[in-house]
Amino acid sequence: MKLKKLSNLIITLSCLAAATALAFLFFHLVPNNGSNIALIYILALIIIVRFTDGYLPGVFSSVVAVICVNFLFTYPYFALNFTLAGYPITFLEMLAVTLFVSTMTTHMKEQAKLIAERDKLLSEAEKEKMRANLLRAVSHDLRTPLTGIIGASSSYLENHDALTESEKNAIVTHIQEDANWLLNMVENLLSVTRIYNRSTKVKKTDESVEEVVSAAMLRLKKRIPDAQVGVSVPDELLIIPMDAILIEQVLLNLLENAIIHSQSREPILCYVEDNDKTVSFHVKDFGIGIAEDRVRDIFDGAPYIGSTESDSNKGMGIGLSICKTIITAHDGSINVRNHEQGAEFYFSLPKERPPHES
């Protein structure tokens, strides 16, 4: 409170001093023009009430301004004379301007403070919702492969001598698949941890879109060597601000989901579009599509038990929830839509940094 009062005093005195100096200069250049000098002080009053809190600085400045105009710039100079015609009106006009601007500015500051508090509460609520969804998704998506690994390994150990080589290979393959899935989930959780540690924003650097897509495809081929994906990027070099590792993770999640869950009858398409202010990334499959009751909340992280064995073993919830978190932290948007032959996930990133990051 004391600091605010001191700030108000410094701003008020500085503006009045600057207005007085400017008035002396103007008076020297254009003598006997008191109306314009009054306008200089009115401008100073507007600046004072804009950058101070409360009504006292404005009222005090109004009184000082009227006295200065009378004492310094009206004949007889350096003498107070409030009997001159028009001075009560001048004082009332300056006081009215001050009170009006003070009231309006105070109201705007209060509104801005309320909006900031509301945005903060909404942000916190969104974070809590995301944490709850992640915990719920983790309990579903991690428990199932862990149970599978434990069951398969127990079966292998208990029936080792009775199993054929092909049965042993099938069990080990199942364990490997579930272990890779767990590794993917851990990488996703680490990605979200990076964002939360940076207060839901990411550190962006200018990256080549083509290189990011290429890196995501290389990671996909290591995990799913038989994946059939057609890739298309614009011929011109596209460089946009992003966290390349996180965007690679988003592309990898969307591509893996399309390959594992979509039952696509044709190769998956991954293509990039250069728009006016954004660059959009698309992952399009030619499979069973997304259930209509899931399209609206598919990025919320809620676990979903699908109709296929693949879906029942490994839900998409946590991966898509993390995709949304990453894209939102990039000031972008992510969506999904069904088309005649399947589903298409797509996200857009701005070409330029928002003003608050410049």
XYZ file of C-alpha atoms in Angstrom:
358
model
C 0.000 0.000 0.000
C 2.802 2.416 0.903
C 4.584 1.550 -2.321
C 1.412 2.295 -4.309
C 0.979 5.669 -2.576
C 4.606 6.533 -3.282
C 4.136 5.538 -6.920
C 1.010 7.715 -7.171
C 2.906 10.676 -5.696
C 5.869 10.285 -8.052
C 3.638 10.005 -11.132
C 1.510 12.976 -10.082
C 4.434 15.297 -9.332
C 6.331 14.204 -12.461
C 3.367 14.866 -14.749
C 2.603 18.227 -13.168
C 6.265 19.249 -13.438
C 6.417 18.161 -17.084
C 3.159 19.992 -17.865
C 4.442 23.149 -16.196
C 7.730 23.035 -18.114
C 5.863 22.486 -21.390
C 3.449 25.303 -20.517
C 6.335 27.724 -19.895
C 7.822 26.793 -23.266
C 4.487 27.256 -25.011
C 3.851 30.529 -23.145
C 7.237 31.818 -24.264
C 6.528 30.933 -27.884
C 2.859 32.005 -27.935
C 2.204 34.583 -25.198
C -1.261 35.441 -23.879
C -2.832 32.123 -24.874
C -4.069 30.761 -21.580
C -6.673 28.404 -23.088
C -4.042 26.266 -24.772
C -1.991 26.177 -21.573
C -5.075 24.903 -19.758
C -5.310 22.130 -22.344
C -1.737 21.111 -21.561
C -2.668 20.671 -17.902
C -5.862 18.801 -18.830
C -3.707 16.359 -20.835
C -1.463 15.945 -17.797
C -4.541 15.284 -15.642
C -5.704 12.530 -18.011
C -2.265 10.899 -17.874
C -2.201 11.122 -14.070
C -5.594 9.488 -13.534
C -4.710 6.808 -16.098
C -1.563 5.688 -14.324
C -2.549 6.236 -10.675
C -5.071 4.559 -8.395
C -7.998 6.261 -6.681
C -9.479 9.717 -6.997
C -7.105 11.711 -4.755
C -4.244 12.186 -7.284
C -6.679 13.502 -9.917
C -8.484 15.906 -7.564
C -5.186 17.165 -6.153
C -3.812 17.659 -9.672
C -6.928 19.592 -10.722
C -6.493 22.080 -7.886
C -2.756 22.436 -8.571
C -3.347 22.876 -12.318
C -5.914 25.672 -11.814
C -3.592 27.425 -9.375
C -0.637 27.108 -11.767
C -2.598 28.537 -14.695
C -3.728 31.442 -12.535
C -0.444 32.049 -10.714
C 2.074 31.490 -13.503
C 0.382 32.246 -16.801
C -2.277 34.876 -16.131
C -1.719 38.567 -15.594
C -0.759 39.734 -12.991
C 1.910 37.042 -13.127
C 3.072 35.253 -9.967
C -0.008 36.376 -8.088
C -3.254 34.582 -7.368
C -6.385 36.275 -8.626
C -9.524 34.107 -8.720
C -11.763 37.087 -9.321
C -10.948 36.973 -13.019
C -13.913 36.186 -15.241
C -14.250 32.536 -16.199
C -11.921 31.024 -13.602
C -14.612 29.252 -11.541
C -15.806 27.646 -14.785
C -12.240 26.657 -15.695
C -11.771 25.037 -12.305
C -15.083 23.163 -12.511
C -14.315 21.985 -16.044
C -10.910 20.618 -15.075
C -12.345 18.983 -11.952
C -15.189 17.425 -13.983
C -12.738 16.068 -16.562
C -10.590 14.620 -13.798
C -13.478 12.958 -11.969
C -14.920 11.536 -15.189
C -11.627 10.087 -16.380
C -10.778 8.855 -12.860
C -14.116 7.072 -12.567
C -13.831 5.538 -16.026
C -10.212 4.487 -15.520
C -10.873 3.023 -12.065
C -13.798 1.051 -13.478
C -11.674 -0.236 -16.368
C -8.882 -1.276 -13.991
C -11.347 -3.124 -11.781
C -12.817 -4.855 -14.831
C -9.340 -5.794 -16.058
C -8.484 -7.178 -12.625
C -11.689 -9.236 -12.536
C -11.026 -10.554 -16.049
C -7.444 -11.477 -15.087
C -8.662 -13.284 -11.961
C -11.313 -15.115 -13.978
C -8.768 -16.156 -16.607
C -6.465 -17.382 -13.858
C -9.261 -19.428 -12.296
C -10.207 -20.870 -15.694
C -6.568 -21.732 -16.355
C -6.260 -23.450 -12.983
C -9.536 -25.297 -13.572
C -8.286 -26.438 -16.968
C -5.048 -27.657 -15.398
C -6.933 -29.567 -12.717
C -9.234 -31.075 -15.322
C -6.240 -32.126 -17.387
C -4.513 -33.654 -14.355
C -7.669 -35.566 -13.424
C -8.082 -36.814 -16.987
C -4.444 -37.854 -17.147
C -4.693 -39.761 -13.872
C -7.857 -41.465 -15.056
C -6.285 -42.293 -18.403
C -3.094 -43.555 -16.755
C -5.076 -45.870 -14.500
C -6.700 -47.353 -17.612
C -3.974 -47.256 -20.254
C -1.081 -48.357 -18.039
C -2.854 -50.979 -15.954
C -3.963 -53.072 -18.944
C -0.523 -53.621 -20.564
C 1.060 -54.174 -17.143
C -1.522 -56.846 -16.405
C -0.825 -58.371 -19.827
C 2.937 -58.423 -19.218
C 2.521 -60.032 -15.799
C 0.071 -62.613 -17.135
C 2.160 -63.486 -20.184
C 5.403 -63.752 -18.220
C 3.736 -65.913 -15.557
C 2.309 -68.179 -18.245
C 5.731 -68.452 -19.860
C 7.452 -69.331 -16.591
C 4.800 -71.781 -15.393
C 4.366 -73.608 -18.709
C 7.810 -73.218 -20.228
C 8.426 -76.904 -20.896
C 4.942 -77.536 -22.310
C 4.989 -74.618 -24.771
C 6.022 -74.947 -28.389
C 8.555 -72.565 -29.909
C 5.838 -70.680 -31.787
C 3.800 -70.272 -28.568
C 6.872 -69.025 -26.716
C 7.579 -66.530 -29.492
C 3.971 -65.334 -29.405
C 4.133 -64.746 -25.642
C 7.454 -62.894 -25.877
C 6.119 -60.820 -28.783
C 3.070 -59.896 -26.706
C 5.314 -58.855 -23.805
C 7.454 -56.762 -26.163
C 4.407 -55.007 -27.640
C 3.028 -54.109 -24.228
C 6.474 -52.965 -23.045
C 6.795 -50.673 -26.070
C 3.347 -49.302 -25.359
C 4.365 -48.540 -21.763
C 7.505 -46.807 -23.047
C 5.339 -44.640 -25.298
C 3.101 -43.712 -22.367
C 6.101 -42.770 -20.229
C 7.409 -40.534 -23.017
C 4.004 -38.879 -23.236
C 3.905 -38.250 -19.499
C 7.415 -36.780 -19.605
C 6.286 -34.475 -22.413
C 3.427 -33.165 -20.292
C 5.759 -32.762 -17.304
C 8.001 -30.523 -19.443
C 5.016 -28.301 -20.219
C 3.729 -28.084 -16.640
C 7.213 -27.203 -15.396
C 7.113 -24.218 -17.786
C 3.702 -22.963 -16.582
C 1.813 -24.467 -19.557
C 3.998 -22.666 -22.122
C 6.845 -24.043 -24.180
C 10.159 -22.642 -25.297
C 9.913 -22.246 -29.058
C 12.679 -22.086 -31.609
C 12.422 -21.703 -35.381
C 12.270 -25.230 -36.820
C 11.889 -26.721 -40.285
C 8.500 -28.413 -40.704
C 9.959 -30.970 -43.122
C 12.668 -31.998 -40.634
C 10.135 -32.393 -37.802
C 7.890 -34.610 -39.955
C 10.920 -36.621 -41.074
C 12.073 -37.133 -37.473
C 8.586 -38.308 -36.457
C 8.541 -40.800 -39.351
C 11.948 -42.187 -38.362
C 10.738 -42.754 -34.806
C 7.575 -44.397 -36.139
C 9.557 -46.786 -38.345
C 11.673 -47.853 -35.368
C 8.554 -48.687 -33.363
C 6.403 -50.082 -36.175
C 8.727 -51.205 -38.983
C 5.856 -52.420 -41.186
C 3.898 -49.115 -40.963
C 2.597 -47.938 -44.347
C 2.470 -44.130 -44.397
C 2.377 -41.702 -47.311
C 4.017 -38.347 -46.529
C 3.498 -35.032 -48.322
C 4.955 -31.621 -47.409
C 5.034 -28.340 -49.386
C 7.991 -27.850 -51.733
C 8.908 -24.478 -50.211
C 10.849 -24.405 -46.968
C 8.521 -23.850 -43.999
C 10.089 -22.652 -40.755
C 7.812 -21.923 -37.790
C 8.348 -21.450 -34.034
C 7.824 -24.672 -32.055
C 9.308 -27.143 -29.616
C 10.396 -29.721 -32.190
C 10.553 -32.670 -29.760
C 7.018 -32.083 -28.505
C 5.553 -31.672 -31.999
C 7.314 -34.877 -33.065
C 5.616 -36.568 -30.107
C 2.211 -35.288 -31.245
C 2.745 -36.567 -34.791
C 4.014 -39.886 -33.468
C 0.956 -40.295 -31.218
C -1.468 -39.515 -34.051
C 0.312 -41.815 -36.509
C 0.468 -44.707 -34.029
C -3.197 -44.277 -33.166
C -4.126 -44.324 -36.850
C -2.087 -47.484 -37.489
C -3.175 -49.367 -34.367
C -6.808 -48.332 -33.931
C -8.211 -47.310 -37.305
C -8.055 -50.689 -39.110
C -7.116 -48.646 -42.170
C -7.534 -50.474 -45.470
C -5.034 -48.195 -47.205
C -1.731 -46.570 -46.149
C -2.061 -43.731 -43.637
C -1.591 -40.238 -45.096
C 0.487 -37.628 -43.293
C 0.517 -34.282 -45.052
C 1.209 -30.613 -44.270
C -0.696 -27.567 -45.536
C 0.686 -24.034 -45.706
C -2.106 -21.617 -44.768
C -2.162 -17.830 -44.498
C -1.244 -17.508 -40.806
C -0.828 -21.142 -39.753
C 0.694 -24.425 -40.823
C -1.562 -27.454 -40.413
C -0.489 -31.084 -39.958
C -2.884 -33.871 -40.989
C -2.993 -37.607 -40.251
C -5.663 -39.306 -42.346
C -6.677 -42.964 -42.211
C -9.066 -45.078 -44.287
C -10.601 -47.240 -41.609
C -13.556 -47.481 -39.252
C -13.648 -43.794 -38.269
C -14.430 -42.314 -34.849
C -17.689 -43.024 -33.045
C -19.862 -39.904 -33.102
C -20.241 -39.915 -29.318
C -16.443 -39.719 -29.035
C -15.654 -36.927 -31.491
C -16.555 -34.109 -29.110
C -14.580 -35.283 -26.060
C -11.916 -37.501 -27.603
C -9.111 -35.127 -26.499
C -10.291 -34.917 -22.873
C -8.320 -37.958 -21.778
C -11.285 -40.103 -20.763
C -10.597 -43.818 -21.308
C -12.673 -45.481 -23.981
C -13.340 -49.174 -24.441
C -13.705 -49.779 -28.168
C -15.314 -52.627 -30.001
C -12.081 -54.198 -31.187
C -9.515 -56.205 -29.280
C -6.890 -53.601 -30.020
C -9.014 -50.858 -28.578
C -9.840 -52.822 -25.484
C -6.174 -53.474 -24.789
C -4.860 -50.009 -25.395
C -7.065 -46.915 -25.220
C -6.229 -43.687 -27.042
C -7.231 -41.381 -24.178
C -3.921 -40.436 -22.605
C -2.087 -39.947 -25.917
C -4.717 -37.637 -27.407
C -5.073 -35.718 -24.149
C -1.345 -35.054 -24.185
C -1.506 -34.043 -27.847
C -4.068 -31.395 -26.939
C -1.944 -30.163 -24.037
C 1.120 -29.794 -26.265
C -0.717 -28.026 -29.093
C -2.538 -25.681 -26.688
C 0.812 -24.776 -25.129
C 1.937 -23.810 -28.658
C -1.090 -21.470 -29.043
C -2.433 -23.833 -31.684
C -5.552 -25.952 -32.143
C -6.193 -29.666 -32.657
C -9.312 -31.356 -34.031
C -10.676 -34.557 -35.524
C -13.275 -35.218 -38.183
C -14.717 -38.223 -39.938
C -14.658 -38.490 -43.719
C -16.329 -40.940 -46.050
C -13.587 -43.555 -45.696
C -12.250 -43.057 -42.177
C -11.038 -40.353 -39.811
C -8.631 -37.435 -39.961
C -6.772 -35.808 -37.063
C -5.240 -32.408 -37.718
C -3.591 -29.599 -35.759
C -2.480 -26.075 -36.663
C 0.459 -24.037 -35.394
C 0.853 -20.253 -35.840
C 3.595 -19.108 -38.190
C 4.556 -16.224 -35.914
C 4.986 -15.932 -32.172
C 2.160 -14.185 -30.290
C 2.953 -10.592 -29.168
C 3.546 -11.679 -25.545
C 6.410 -13.955 -26.719
C 8.123 -11.461 -29.018
